[in-house]
Amino acid sequence: LAASLYRRGIPFIRVPTTLIGLVDAAVGVKTAINHHSHKNRLGTYFPAATTLLDQSFLRTLPTRHVANGLAEIVKIALVRDRVLFDLLADRAADVVELVKHGGVGGEIIERAVGGMLAELAPNLWEQELRRLVDFGHTFSPGFELNADHPLL
């Protein structure tokens, strides 16, 4: 957000370090911050000059942070990619470790990013508010911001 505001926008490089960042936040052009109990209330549409998607960061994450990103991957699989869904189903028992360490996990991430790009590209600037990948975004911010214990 700061890069989009300073001097009417300066180039920045996005380097996501979480799974949710790799497959969701890194793909779009939105920048935002929470404000007065509202998630992403203040923001802009400002694409990064480039984005570095480096899966090696995932090796440092606790399992719960990987599981958080997997929820977004499952959503992409449900709305865009049957092959991705089957990969997840076939590897359900060890999918967290696979994603953290590459191999089939790399294919899972690549398919998820590709699915997200395919879903967002036709409406990148959100002239239309209806997007399948936004399923769940209506109510989830209220839960996240008002939970007794921090949620991911």
Coordinates of C-alpha atoms in Angstrom, one line a residue:
L1 CA 0.0 0.0 0.0
A2 CA 2.8 2.4 0.9
A3 CA 4.4 2.0 -2.5
S4 CA 1.2 2.9 -4.2
L5 CA 0.8 6.1 -2.2
Y6 CA 4.3 7.4 -2.0
R7 CA 4.9 9.9 -4.8
R8 CA 1.8 8.6 -6.6
G9 CA 3.3 5.2 -6.8
I10 CA 6.8 3.7 -6.8
P11 CA 7.8 0.3 -8.2
F12 CA 8.0 -2.5 -5.7
I13 CA 8.9 -6.2 -5.7
R14 CA 6.5 -8.6 -4.0
V15 CA 8.1 -11.5 -2.2
P16 CA 5.5 -13.7 -0.5
T17 CA 6.8 -15.9 2.3
T18 CA 3.7 -17.9 3.2
L19 CA 1.6 -20.4 1.1
I20 CA -1.5 -18.1 1.2
G21 CA 0.8 -15.3 0.0
L22 CA 2.1 -17.4 -2.9
V23 CA -1.3 -18.6 -4.2
D24 CA -3.5 -15.6 -3.4
A25 CA -2.0 -12.2 -2.4
A26 CA 0.9 -12.4 -4.7
V27 CA -1.3 -13.0 -7.8
G28 CA -3.6 -9.9 -7.6
V29 CA -3.0 -6.2 -7.7
K30 CA -4.8 -5.2 -4.5
T31 CA -3.0 -3.6 -1.6
A32 CA -4.7 -2.8 1.6
I33 CA -4.6 -2.4 5.4
N34 CA -7.2 -3.0 8.1
H35 CA -8.8 0.1 9.6
H36 CA -11.3 0.5 12.5
S37 CA -12.2 -3.2 12.8
H38 CA -12.6 -3.6 9.0
K39 CA -10.4 -5.9 7.1
N40 CA -8.7 -4.3 4.0
R41 CA -10.7 -1.1 4.4
L42 CA -8.0 1.3 3.0
G43 CA -6.4 0.2 -0.2
T44 CA -5.5 0.7 -3.8
Y45 CA -5.1 -1.4 -7.0
F46 CA -1.4 -1.2 -7.7
P47 CA 0.5 -4.1 -9.3
A48 CA 4.0 -5.1 -8.2
A49 CA 6.8 -4.4 -10.8
T50 CA 7.6 -8.1 -10.3
T51 CA 6.8 -10.9 -7.9
L52 CA 9.3 -13.5 -6.7
L53 CA 7.6 -16.9 -6.0
D54 CA 10.2 -18.8 -4.0
Q55 CA 8.8 -22.0 -2.4
S56 CA 11.8 -22.5 -0.2
F57 CA 10.3 -20.0 2.3
L58 CA 7.6 -22.6 3.0
R59 CA 10.1 -24.9 4.7
T60 CA 10.3 -22.5 7.6
L61 CA 6.5 -22.3 8.2
P62 CA 4.6 -24.1 11.0
T63 CA 2.1 -26.6 9.8
R64 CA -0.9 -24.4 10.7
H65 CA 0.3 -21.7 8.3
V66 CA 0.7 -24.2 5.5
A67 CA -2.8 -25.5 6.3
N68 CA -4.1 -22.0 6.0
G69 CA -2.8 -21.7 2.5
L70 CA -4.1 -25.1 1.6
A71 CA -7.6 -23.9 2.3
E72 CA -7.2 -21.4 -0.5
I73 CA -5.7 -24.0 -2.8
V74 CA -8.7 -26.3 -2.1
K75 CA -11.0 -23.4 -3.1
I76 CA -9.1 -22.9 -6.4
A77 CA -9.3 -26.6 -7.0
L78 CA -13.0 -26.6 -6.5
V79 CA -13.8 -23.7 -8.8
R80 CA -11.1 -24.1 -11.5
D81 CA -9.1 -27.3 -11.6
R82 CA -10.2 -30.9 -11.4
V83 CA -6.6 -32.2 -11.8
L84 CA -5.5 -30.1 -8.8
F85 CA -8.5 -31.3 -6.8
D86 CA -7.5 -34.9 -7.6
L87 CA -3.8 -34.2 -6.7
L88 CA -4.9 -32.9 -3.3
A89 CA -7.3 -35.8 -2.7
D90 CA -4.7 -38.4 -3.7
R91 CA -2.0 -36.9 -1.4
A92 CA -4.3 -35.7 1.5
A93 CA -2.3 -37.5 4.2
D94 CA 1.0 -35.9 3.3
V95 CA 0.1 -32.7 1.4
V96 CA 1.5 -30.3 4.0
E97 CA 4.9 -31.9 3.8
L98 CA 4.8 -32.1 0.0
V99 CA 4.0 -28.4 -0.3
K100 CA 6.8 -27.5 2.0
H101 CA 9.4 -29.6 0.3
G102 CA 8.6 -29.5 -3.4
G103 CA 8.1 -32.4 -5.8
V104 CA 4.3 -32.9 -6.3
G105 CA 3.9 -30.0 -3.9
G106 CA 5.5 -27.8 -6.5
E107 CA 3.0 -28.9 -9.1
I108 CA 0.2 -28.2 -6.6
I109 CA 1.4 -24.7 -6.1
E110 CA 1.9 -24.1 -9.8
R111 CA -1.6 -25.3 -10.6
A112 CA -3.1 -23.2 -7.8
V113 CA -1.3 -20.0 -8.9
G114 CA -2.3 -20.7 -12.5
G115 CA -5.9 -21.2 -11.5
M116 CA -5.9 -18.0 -9.5
L117 CA -4.4 -16.1 -12.4
A118 CA -7.0 -17.5 -14.8
E119 CA -9.8 -16.6 -12.4
L120 CA -8.5 -13.0 -11.7
A121 CA -7.1 -11.9 -15.1
P122 CA -10.5 -11.2 -16.8
N123 CA -11.5 -8.9 -13.9
L124 CA -8.2 -7.8 -12.4
W125 CA -9.4 -4.3 -11.4
E126 CA -12.7 -5.7 -10.1
Q127 CA -15.1 -3.7 -12.3
E128 CA -17.4 -6.7 -11.6
L129 CA -17.6 -7.7 -7.9
R130 CA -18.6 -11.3 -8.6
R131 CA -15.6 -13.6 -8.5
L132 CA -15.6 -17.3 -7.6
V133 CA -12.3 -17.0 -5.7
D134 CA -13.9 -14.5 -3.4
F135 CA -16.3 -17.1 -2.0
G136 CA -16.2 -16.8 1.8
H137 CA -14.8 -13.3 1.8
T138 CA -18.2 -11.7 2.8
F139 CA -18.3 -13.1 6.3
S140 CA -14.7 -14.3 7.1
P141 CA -13.2 -10.8 7.8
G142 CA -15.8 -10.4 10.6
F143 CA -14.7 -13.7 12.2
E144 CA -11.0 -12.9 11.8
L145 CA -11.2 -9.4 13.3
N146 CA -13.5 -10.3 16.2
A147 CA -12.1 -13.7 17.3
D148 CA -11.1 -14.1 20.9
H149 CA -7.9 -15.8 19.8
P150 CA -5.9 -14.7 16.7
L151 CA -6.9 -16.6 13.5
L152 CA -4.8 -17.0 10.5

